[in-house]
PDB file of C-alpha atoms in Angstrom:
ATOM      1  CA  MET A   1     -66.394 155.482 202.559  1.00  0.00           C
ATOM      2  CA  ALA A   2     -70.064 154.669 203.044  1.00  0.00           C
ATOM      3  CA  THR A   3     -71.108 153.172 206.361  1.00  0.00           C
ATOM      4  CA  HIS A   4     -73.816 150.542 206.494  1.00  0.00           C
ATOM      5  CA  ASN A   5     -74.754 148.070 209.214  1.00  0.00           C
ATOM      6  CA  TYR A   6     -78.377 146.950 209.372  1.00  0.00           C
ATOM      7  CA  VAL A   7     -80.159 143.864 210.712  1.00  0.00           C
ATOM      8  CA  ARG A   8     -83.858 143.042 210.533  1.00  0.00           C
ATOM      9  CA  LEU A   9     -85.207 140.048 212.435  1.00  0.00           C
ATOM     10  CA  LEU A  10     -88.639 138.582 213.046  1.00  0.00           C
ATOM     11  CA  GLY A  11     -88.452 135.735 215.505  1.00  0.00           C
ATOM     12  CA  ALA A  12     -89.888 133.835 218.460  1.00  0.00           C
ATOM     13  CA  LEU A  13     -88.404 134.142 221.932  1.00  0.00           C
ATOM     14  CA  ARG A  14     -86.553 130.946 222.806  1.00  0.00           C
ATOM     15  CA  LYS A  15     -86.760 131.673 226.563  1.00  0.00           C
ATOM     16  CA  PRO A  16     -87.934 134.587 228.714  1.00  0.00           C
ATOM     17  CA  PRO A  17     -85.523 137.576 228.653  1.00  0.00           C
ATOM     18  CA  LYS A  18     -82.722 137.957 231.187  1.00  0.00           C
ATOM     19  CA  ILE A  19     -82.389 141.281 232.997  1.00  0.00           C
ATOM     20  CA  ILE A  20     -78.760 141.811 234.020  1.00  0.00           C
ATOM     21  CA  SER A  21     -77.613 144.190 236.758  1.00  0.00           C
ATOM     22  CA  LEU A  22     -74.559 146.236 235.752  1.00  0.00           C
ATOM     23  CA  ALA A  23     -72.391 148.660 237.740  1.00  0.00           C
ATOM     24  CA  ASN A  24     -74.484 151.764 237.032  1.00  0.00           C
ATOM     25  CA  SER A  25     -77.342 150.450 234.939  1.00  0.00           C
ATOM     26  CA  ARG A  26     -79.029 147.274 233.761  1.00  0.00           C
ATOM     27  CA  ALA A  27     -79.250 145.377 230.487  1.00  0.00           C
ATOM     28  CA  ALA A  28     -81.691 143.018 228.806  1.00  0.00           C
ATOM     29  CA  MET A  29     -80.636 139.966 226.803  1.00  0.00           C
ATOM     30  CA  PHE A  30     -82.728 137.392 224.967  1.00  0.00           C
ATOM     31  CA  ASN A  31     -82.516 134.964 222.038  1.00  0.00           C
ATOM     32  CA  ILE A  32     -85.040 134.728 219.225  1.00  0.00           C
ATOM     33  CA  ILE A  33     -85.519 131.857 216.793  1.00  0.00           C
ATOM     34  CA  VAL A  34     -85.475 133.183 213.225  1.00  0.00           C
ATOM     35  CA  ILE A  35     -86.107 131.323 209.982  1.00  0.00           C
ATOM     36  CA  ASN A  36     -84.543 131.232 206.506  1.00  0.00           C
ATOM     37  CA  LYS A  37     -85.851 129.493 203.417  1.00  0.00           C
ATOM     38  CA  SER A  38     -83.026 127.780 201.536  1.00  0.00           C
ATOM     39  CA  ARG A  39     -82.089 129.297 198.182  1.00  0.00           C
ATOM     40  CA  PHE A  40     -80.596 125.976 197.076  1.00  0.00           C
ATOM     41  CA  GLU A  41     -83.121 123.346 198.213  1.00  0.00           C
ATOM     42  CA  LYS A  42     -86.897 123.446 197.718  1.00  0.00           C
ATOM     43  CA  ASP A  43     -89.108 123.576 200.820  1.00  0.00           C
ATOM     44  CA  THR A  44     -86.102 123.551 203.159  1.00  0.00           C
ATOM     45  CA  TYR A  45     -85.943 125.917 206.146  1.00  0.00           C
ATOM     46  CA  TYR A  46     -83.050 126.832 208.425  1.00  0.00           C
ATOM     47  CA  TYR A  47     -83.415 128.094 211.980  1.00  0.00           C
ATOM     48  CA  ASN A  48     -80.916 130.320 213.785  1.00  0.00           C
ATOM     49  CA  VAL A  49     -80.913 131.866 217.253  1.00  0.00           C
ATOM     50  CA  PRO A  50     -79.244 135.303 217.394  1.00  0.00           C
ATOM     51  CA  THR A  51     -78.805 137.163 220.682  1.00  0.00           C
ATOM     52  CA  ILE A  52     -80.383 140.569 221.282  1.00  0.00           C
ATOM     53  CA  PHE A  53     -78.670 142.801 223.868  1.00  0.00           C
ATOM     54  CA  THR A  54     -79.532 146.326 224.991  1.00  0.00           C
ATOM     55  CA  GLU A  55     -78.958 148.754 227.836  1.00  0.00           C
ATOM     56  CA  ASP A  56     -81.650 151.135 226.605  1.00  0.00           C
ATOM     57  CA  GLU A  57     -83.920 151.646 229.617  1.00  0.00           C
ATOM     58  CA  THR A  58     -86.993 152.438 227.521  1.00  0.00           C
ATOM     59  CA  MET A  59     -86.634 149.168 225.602  1.00  0.00           C
ATOM     60  CA  ILE A  60     -85.946 147.228 228.799  1.00  0.00           C
ATOM     61  CA  GLY A  61     -89.256 148.506 230.172  1.00  0.00           C
ATOM     62  CA  ASP A  62     -90.998 146.705 227.292  1.00  0.00           C
ATOM     63  CA  ILE A  63     -88.728 143.650 227.230  1.00  0.00           C
ATOM     64  CA  VAL A  64     -89.492 142.675 230.848  1.00  0.00           C
ATOM     65  CA  ASN A  65     -93.022 141.844 229.681  1.00  0.00           C
ATOM     66  CA  TYR A  66     -91.918 139.524 226.853  1.00  0.00           C
ATOM     67  CA  LYS A  67     -92.802 135.856 227.270  1.00  0.00           C
ATOM     68  CA  GLU A  68     -91.420 132.608 225.858  1.00  0.00           C
ATOM     69  CA  HIS A  69     -92.664 132.002 222.262  1.00  0.00           C
ATOM     70  CA  ASP A  70     -93.683 135.662 221.760  1.00  0.00           C
ATOM     71  CA  ILE A  71     -92.977 136.861 218.212  1.00  0.00           C
ATOM     72  CA  VAL A  72     -90.875 140.030 218.148  1.00  0.00           C
ATOM     73  CA  GLU A  73     -89.657 142.283 215.345  1.00  0.00           C
ATOM     74  CA  VAL A  74     -86.162 143.717 215.745  1.00  0.00           C
ATOM     75  CA  GLU A  75     -84.334 146.314 213.689  1.00  0.00           C
ATOM     76  CA  GLY A  76     -80.799 146.998 214.779  1.00  0.00           C
ATOM     77  CA  VAL A  77     -77.083 146.708 214.150  1.00  0.00           C
ATOM     78  CA  ILE A  78     -74.365 144.087 214.355  1.00  0.00           C
ATOM     79  CA  THR A  79     -72.300 144.574 217.504  1.00  0.00           C
ATOM     80  CA  THR A  80     -69.255 142.584 218.552  1.00  0.00           C
ATOM     81  CA  LYS A  81     -68.201 142.568 222.200  1.00  0.00           C
ATOM     82  CA  ASN A  82     -65.027 141.473 223.943  1.00  0.00           C
ATOM     83  CA  VAL A  83     -65.879 139.175 226.840  1.00  0.00           C
ATOM     84  CA  ILE A  84     -64.175 136.698 229.144  1.00  0.00           C
ATOM     85  CA  LYS A  85     -65.205 133.048 228.665  1.00  0.00           C
ATOM     86  CA  ALA A  86     -64.561 130.263 231.156  1.00  0.00           C
ATOM     87  CA  SER A  87     -64.419 126.483 230.705  1.00  0.00           C
ATOM     88  CA  LEU A  88     -63.827 123.487 232.959  1.00  0.00           C
ATOM     89  CA  CYS A  89     -60.988 121.055 232.341  1.00  0.00           C
ATOM     90  CA  GLU A  90     -62.458 117.596 231.790  1.00  0.00           C
ATOM     91  CA  TYR A  91     -59.425 115.970 233.468  1.00  0.00           C
ATOM     92  CA  CYS A  92     -58.974 117.892 236.737  1.00  0.00           C
ATOM     93  CA  GLY A  93     -62.005 120.199 236.924  1.00  0.00           C
ATOM     94  CA  GLN A  94     -59.921 123.379 236.899  1.00  0.00           C
ATOM     95  CA  LYS A  95     -61.777 126.522 235.728  1.00  0.00           C
ATOM     96  CA  ASN A  96     -59.804 128.124 232.899  1.00  0.00           C
ATOM     97  CA  VAL A  97     -60.456 131.637 231.638  1.00  0.00           C
ATOM     98  CA  LYS A  98     -60.116 132.687 228.018  1.00  0.00           C
ATOM     99  CA  GLU A  99     -59.306 136.386 227.831  1.00  0.00           C
ATOM    100  CA  LYS A 100     -60.703 138.671 225.130  1.00  0.00           C
ATOM    101  CA  ALA A 101     -63.112 136.269 223.480  1.00  0.00           C
ATOM    102  CA  THR A 102     -65.424 137.979 220.994  1.00  0.00           C
ATOM    103  CA  ILE A 103     -69.179 137.514 220.835  1.00  0.00           C
ATOM    104  CA  PHE A 104     -71.631 138.729 218.186  1.00  0.00           C
ATOM    105  CA  VAL A 105     -74.957 140.257 219.265  1.00  0.00           C
ATOM    106  CA  VAL A 106     -77.623 142.458 217.709  1.00  0.00           C
ATOM    107  CA  THR A 107     -78.133 145.837 219.380  1.00  0.00           C
ATOM    108  CA  PRO A 108     -81.748 146.878 218.721  1.00  0.00           C
ATOM    109  CA  LEU A 109     -82.678 150.346 217.515  1.00  0.00           C
ATOM    110  CA  TYR A 110     -86.352 149.352 217.270  1.00  0.00           C
ATOM    111  CA  LEU A 111     -88.364 146.604 218.960  1.00  0.00           C
ATOM    112  CA  CYS A 112     -92.004 145.634 218.507  1.00  0.00           C
ATOM    113  CA  LEU A 113     -93.996 142.785 220.032  1.00  0.00           C
ATOM    114  CA  ARG A 114     -95.896 141.321 217.064  1.00  0.00           C
ATOM    115  CA  GLU A 115     -97.751 138.392 218.619  1.00  0.00           C
ATOM    116  CA  SER A 116     -98.162 137.049 222.155  1.00  0.00           C
ATOM    117  CA  GLY A 117    -100.000 134.249 223.933  1.00  0.00           C
ATOM    118  CA  ILE A 118     -98.458 131.488 221.794  1.00  0.00           C
ATOM    119  CA  ALA A 119     -98.520 128.182 223.678  1.00  0.00           C
ATOM    120  CA  THR A 120     -95.717 126.164 222.070  1.00  0.00           C
ATOM    121  CA  LYS A 121     -92.472 126.499 220.175  1.00  0.00           C
ATOM    122  CA  GLU A 122     -93.945 124.482 217.295  1.00  0.00           C
ATOM    123  CA  GLU A 123     -96.822 126.919 216.871  1.00  0.00           C
ATOM    124  CA  SER A 124     -94.520 129.945 216.949  1.00  0.00           C
ATOM    125  CA  LEU A 125     -92.335 128.415 214.225  1.00  0.00           C
ATOM    126  CA  ARG A 126     -95.399 127.605 212.121  1.00  0.00           C
ATOM    127  CA  LEU A 127     -96.442 131.248 212.379  1.00  0.00           C
ATOM    128  CA  LEU A 128     -92.959 132.355 211.303  1.00  0.00           C
ATOM    129  CA  GLN A 129     -92.755 130.229 208.137  1.00  0.00           C
ATOM    130  CA  PRO A 130     -94.794 132.572 205.880  1.00  0.00           C
ATOM    131  CA  HIS A 131     -92.345 135.342 206.846  1.00  0.00           C
ATOM    132  CA  ALA A 132     -89.145 133.419 206.058  1.00  0.00           C
ATOM    133  CA  GLU A 133     -88.009 135.978 203.469  1.00  0.00           C
ATOM    134  CA  ILE A 134     -87.904 138.772 206.066  1.00  0.00           C
ATOM    135  CA  SER A 135     -87.245 136.850 209.290  1.00  0.00           C
ATOM    136  CA  ASN A 136     -83.441 137.101 209.124  1.00  0.00           C
ATOM    137  CA  LYS A 137     -81.871 139.858 207.021  1.00  0.00           C
ATOM    138  CA  CYS A 138     -78.445 141.438 207.361  1.00  0.00           C
ATOM    139  CA  PHE A 139     -76.712 144.122 205.270  1.00  0.00           C
ATOM    140  CA  ALA A 140     -73.247 145.532 205.887  1.00  0.00           C
ATOM    141  CA  ILE A 141     -70.397 147.425 204.241  1.00  0.00           C
ATOM    142  CA  GLY A 142     -66.959 146.571 205.596  1.00  0.00           C
ATOM    143  CA  THR A 143     -63.260 145.998 204.965  1.00  0.00           C
ATOM    144  CA  LEU A 144     -61.631 142.559 204.935  1.00  0.00           C
ATOM    145  CA  LEU A 145     -59.093 142.160 207.732  1.00  0.00           C
ATOM    146  CA  ARG A 146     -57.529 139.024 206.187  1.00  0.00           C
ATOM    147  CA  ASP A 147     -57.402 137.246 202.869  1.00  0.00           C
ATOM    148  CA  PRO A 148     -60.368 134.870 202.338  1.00  0.00           C
ATOM    149  CA  GLU A 149     -59.784 131.361 203.691  1.00  0.00           C
ATOM    150  CA  LEU A 150     -61.220 128.138 202.232  1.00  0.00           C
ATOM    151  CA  ILE A 151     -62.716 126.238 205.182  1.00  0.00           C
ATOM    152  CA  ALA A 152     -64.787 123.508 203.504  1.00  0.00           C
ATOM    153  CA  ILE A 153     -64.816 121.737 200.158  1.00  0.00           C
ATOM    154  CA  GLY A 154     -68.291 120.543 199.257  1.00  0.00           C
ATOM    155  CA  LYS A 155     -70.056 118.717 196.463  1.00  0.00           C
ATOM    156  CA  LYS A 156     -71.690 120.514 193.525  1.00  0.00           C
ATOM    157  CA  LYS A 157     -69.469 123.594 193.937  1.00  0.00           C
ATOM    158  CA  ARG A 158     -70.720 124.213 197.481  1.00  0.00           C
ATOM    159  CA  ASN A 159     -67.310 125.233 198.817  1.00  0.00           C
ATOM    160  CA  THR A 160     -67.249 127.568 201.850  1.00  0.00           C
ATOM    161  CA  VAL A 161     -64.970 130.567 202.346  1.00  0.00           C
ATOM    162  CA  ARG A 162     -64.685 132.848 205.359  1.00  0.00           C
ATOM    163  CA  TYR A 163     -63.081 136.164 206.302  1.00  0.00           C
ATOM    164  CA  PRO A 164     -63.337 138.717 209.139  1.00  0.00           C
ATOM    165  CA  LEU A 165     -64.868 142.085 208.299  1.00  0.00           C
ATOM    166  CA  ALA A 166     -64.362 145.486 209.932  1.00  0.00           C
ATOM    167  CA  ILE A 167     -67.632 147.447 209.924  1.00  0.00           C
ATOM    168  CA  HIS A 168     -67.697 151.085 211.009  1.00  0.00           C
ATOM    169  CA  ARG A 169     -70.497 151.887 213.425  1.00  0.00           C
ATOM    170  CA  LYS A 170     -73.292 153.975 211.984  1.00  0.00           C
ATOM    171  CA  TYR A 171     -75.076 154.565 215.290  1.00  0.00           C
ATOM    172  CA  TYR A 172     -74.093 155.488 218.830  1.00  0.00           C
ATOM    173  CA  ILE A 173     -74.159 152.393 221.057  1.00  0.00           C
ATOM    174  CA  ARG A 174     -74.644 153.358 224.679  1.00  0.00           C
ATOM    175  CA  ASP A 175     -73.026 150.330 226.283  1.00  0.00           C
ATOM    176  CA  ASN A 176     -69.715 150.855 224.433  1.00  0.00           C
ATOM    177  CA  PRO A 177     -69.559 154.470 223.176  1.00  0.00           C
ATOM    178  CA  ASP A 178     -65.786 154.507 222.617  1.00  0.00           C
ATOM    179  CA  THR A 179     -65.898 151.637 220.116  1.00  0.00           C
ATOM    180  CA  HIS A 180     -66.319 152.744 216.506  1.00  0.00           C
ATOM    181  CA  SER A 181     -66.045 149.441 214.601  1.00  0.00           C
ATOM    182  CA  ASP A 182     -67.251 145.866 214.883  1.00  0.00           C
ATOM    183  CA  TYR A 183     -65.591 142.705 213.569  1.00  0.00           C
ATOM    184  CA  PRO A 184     -67.948 139.874 212.550  1.00  0.00           C
ATOM    185  CA  TRP A 185     -66.927 136.860 210.470  1.00  0.00           C
ATOM    186  CA  VAL A 186     -68.480 136.388 207.036  1.00  0.00           C
ATOM    187  CA  ASN A 187     -69.007 133.012 205.324  1.00  0.00           C
ATOM    188  CA  THR A 188     -69.873 132.617 201.650  1.00  0.00           C
ATOM    189  CA  ILE A 189     -70.827 129.440 199.795  1.00  0.00           C
ATOM    190  CA  GLY A 190     -70.655 128.021 196.285  1.00  0.00           C
ATOM    191  CA  GLU A 191     -69.948 130.284 193.302  1.00  0.00           C
ATOM    192  CA  GLN A 192     -69.891 133.360 195.543  1.00  0.00           C
ATOM    193  CA  ALA A 193     -67.188 131.728 197.673  1.00  0.00           C
ATOM    194  CA  GLU A 194     -65.117 130.915 194.583  1.00  0.00           C
ATOM    195  CA  ASP A 195     -65.360 134.516 193.366  1.00  0.00           C
ATOM    196  CA  ASP A 196     -64.397 135.801 196.822  1.00  0.00           C
ATOM    197  CA  MET A 197     -61.268 133.626 196.785  1.00  0.00           C
ATOM    198  CA  ARG A 198     -60.304 135.025 193.371  1.00  0.00           C
ATOM    199  CA  TYR A 199     -61.108 138.719 193.744  1.00  0.00           C
ATOM    200  CA  LEU A 200     -60.831 139.637 197.420  1.00  0.00           C
ATOM    201  CA  HIS A 201     -57.884 140.189 199.737  1.00  0.00           C
ATOM    202  CA  ALA A 202     -57.103 141.974 203.005  1.00  0.00           C
ATOM    203  CA  GLY A 203     -58.169 145.594 202.555  1.00  0.00           C
ATOM    204  CA  SER A 204     -60.960 144.918 200.027  1.00  0.00           C
ATOM    205  CA  VAL A 205     -64.189 146.834 200.709  1.00  0.00           C
ATOM    206  CA  VAL A 206     -67.412 144.871 200.168  1.00  0.00           C
ATOM    207  CA  TYR A 207     -71.186 145.134 200.558  1.00  0.00           C
ATOM    208  CA  ILE A 208     -72.749 142.023 202.094  1.00  0.00           C
ATOM    209  CA  ASP A 209     -76.371 140.976 201.575  1.00  0.00           C
ATOM    210  CA  GLY A 210     -76.998 138.030 203.843  1.00  0.00           C
ATOM    211  CA  TYR A 211     -78.306 136.649 207.109  1.00  0.00           C
ATOM    212  CA  ILE A 212     -77.109 135.745 210.607  1.00  0.00           C
ATOM    213  CA  GLN A 213     -76.102 132.145 211.272  1.00  0.00           C
ATOM    214  CA  THR A 214     -75.649 130.668 214.745  1.00  0.00           C
ATOM    215  CA  ARG A 215     -74.113 127.256 215.367  1.00  0.00           C
ATOM    216  CA  ASN A 216     -72.459 125.063 217.970  1.00  0.00           C
ATOM    217  CA  ALA A 217     -68.662 125.049 218.039  1.00  0.00           C
ATOM    218  CA  ILE A 218     -65.957 123.076 219.821  1.00  0.00           C
ATOM    219  CA  GLN A 219     -63.039 124.970 221.363  1.00  0.00           C
ATOM    220  CA  THR A 220     -59.706 123.522 222.489  1.00  0.00           C
ATOM    221  CA  SER A 221     -57.842 124.822 225.541  1.00  0.00           C
ATOM    222  CA  VAL A 222     -54.801 123.801 227.559  1.00  0.00           C
ATOM    223  CA  CYS A 223     -55.477 123.544 231.288  1.00  0.00           C
ATOM    224  CA  SER A 224     -53.466 125.976 233.406  1.00  0.00           C
ATOM    225  CA  HIS A 225     -53.415 123.464 236.274  1.00  0.00           C
ATOM    226  CA  CYS A 226     -52.725 120.007 234.814  1.00  0.00           C
ATOM    227  CA  GLY A 227     -51.435 120.981 231.361  1.00  0.00           C
ATOM    228  CA  GLU A 228     -53.810 118.673 229.505  1.00  0.00           C
ATOM    229  CA  SER A 229     -55.464 119.709 226.246  1.00  0.00           C
ATOM    230  CA  TYR A 230     -59.248 119.427 226.378  1.00  0.00           C
ATOM    231  CA  HIS A 231     -62.313 120.328 224.307  1.00  0.00           C
ATOM    232  CA  TRP A 232     -65.316 122.349 225.432  1.00  0.00           C
ATOM    233  CA  LYS A 233     -68.624 123.407 223.895  1.00  0.00           C
ATOM    234  CA  ASP A 234     -69.015 126.956 222.650  1.00  0.00           C
ATOM    235  CA  SER A 235     -71.167 128.810 220.129  1.00  0.00           C
ATOM    236  CA  ALA A 236     -70.289 130.715 216.969  1.00  0.00           C
ATOM    237  CA  VAL A 237     -72.132 133.431 215.063  1.00  0.00           C
ATOM    238  CA  GLU A 238     -71.340 134.738 211.590  1.00  0.00           C
ATOM    239  CA  ILE A 239     -72.906 136.469 208.611  1.00  0.00           C
ATOM    240  CA  ILE A 240     -73.716 134.199 205.668  1.00  0.00           C
ATOM    241  CA  GLY A 241     -73.404 136.244 202.492  1.00  0.00           C
ATOM    242  CA  TYR A 242     -76.047 135.495 199.871  1.00  0.00           C
ATOM    243  CA  SER A 243     -74.264 137.981 197.618  1.00  0.00           C
ATOM    244  CA  VAL A 244     -71.152 140.124 197.919  1.00  0.00           C
ATOM    245  CA  GLU A 245     -70.642 143.309 195.920  1.00  0.00           C
ATOM    246  CA  TYR A 246     -67.033 144.367 195.460  1.00  0.00           C
ATOM    247  CA  LEU A 247     -66.702 148.116 196.098  1.00  0.00           C
ATOM    248  CA  GLN A 248     -63.022 149.036 196.450  1.00  0.00           C
ATOM    249  CA  ASN A 249     -59.512 147.583 196.406  1.00  0.00           C
ATOM    250  CA  TYR A 250     -60.244 144.184 194.849  1.00  0.00           C
ATOM    251  CA  TYR A 251     -58.420 142.276 192.101  1.00  0.00           C
ATOM    252  CA  THR A 252     -59.476 143.018 188.539  1.00  0.00           C
ATOM    253  CA  PRO A 253     -60.232 140.156 186.129  1.00  0.00           C
ATOM    254  CA  ASP A 254     -56.843 140.721 184.446  1.00  0.00           C
ATOM    255  CA  GLU A 255     -55.098 140.478 187.826  1.00  0.00           C
ATOM    256  CA  VAL A 256     -57.017 137.288 188.616  1.00  0.00           C
ATOM    257  CA  ILE A 257     -55.845 135.737 185.347  1.00  0.00           C
ATOM    258  CA  GLU A 258     -52.272 136.773 186.140  1.00  0.00           C
ATOM    259  CA  HIS A 259     -52.419 135.194 189.606  1.00  0.00           C
ATOM    260  CA  ASP A 260     -54.327 132.059 188.561  1.00  0.00           C
ATOM    261  CA  PRO A 261     -53.716 131.431 184.844  1.00  0.00           C
ATOM    262  CA  PHE A 262     -55.066 127.867 184.983  1.00  0.00           C
ATOM    263  CA  ASP A 263     -58.588 129.286 185.245  1.00  0.00           C
ATOM    264  CA  VAL A 264     -58.214 130.296 181.584  1.00  0.00           C
ATOM    265  CA  ILE A 265     -59.105 127.648 178.977  1.00  0.00           C
ATOM    266  CA  GLN A 266     -56.946 127.972 175.870  1.00  0.00           C
ATOM    267  CA  VAL A 267     -58.622 126.860 172.642  1.00  0.00           C
ATOM    268  CA  GLU A 268     -56.432 125.853 169.717  1.00  0.00           C
ATOM    269  CA  GLY A 269     -57.211 127.677 166.491  1.00  0.00           C
TER     270      GLY A 269
END
């Protein structure tokens, strides 16, 4: 099966980079603000803030000189990492640890500082707007790990569907060389979402043309000390699929009709 995992970003640094000391090396991490022009609403832009993470020492040597609001071009791959997240109970203040949480970052294969010396966030975003079509691009081939799930019912056929995807790694990633696949979530909207619900299932192989979305999320945990259920702020990252091409192991139109016959309109002769 073909392997494909490619991200291209052009964005403005939200804050100066963080240089992290590791056991035998160091890593650089920073967020960039990227821009998308809506395909549904005229003159509407969306901003997202993906995380860039690398242990490549040559890249880190350049990254340490990046400044807030600098515009940077990134070409890289989707990488998911297992991490430990902690939250504080709002009732007793106990620190609770969530084992094996998954985060989504972009591992750069190429970095280039495109513009520096920008004074404000507003100016950096103004400079990004003419590049909205290339500021946030993501392409991937992967296998569905679950059946698609309807997560929102919207007006004007703007329903939202999601599913987790297994993507085989195309490149060697130094910070986790024994991992060969990554597992991002994919969301699709509108007619594409309706088709995904009809034709896809666990094990389907698809090609995604989309972009990276970041958003705030609320998690719920049960405190290990007082037993109370509480909410805490988290973040979520997923791929939004503009289009999905069905490659292997999907339902045929005849199978869709068999499973969902009420989609067929019968006309009396």
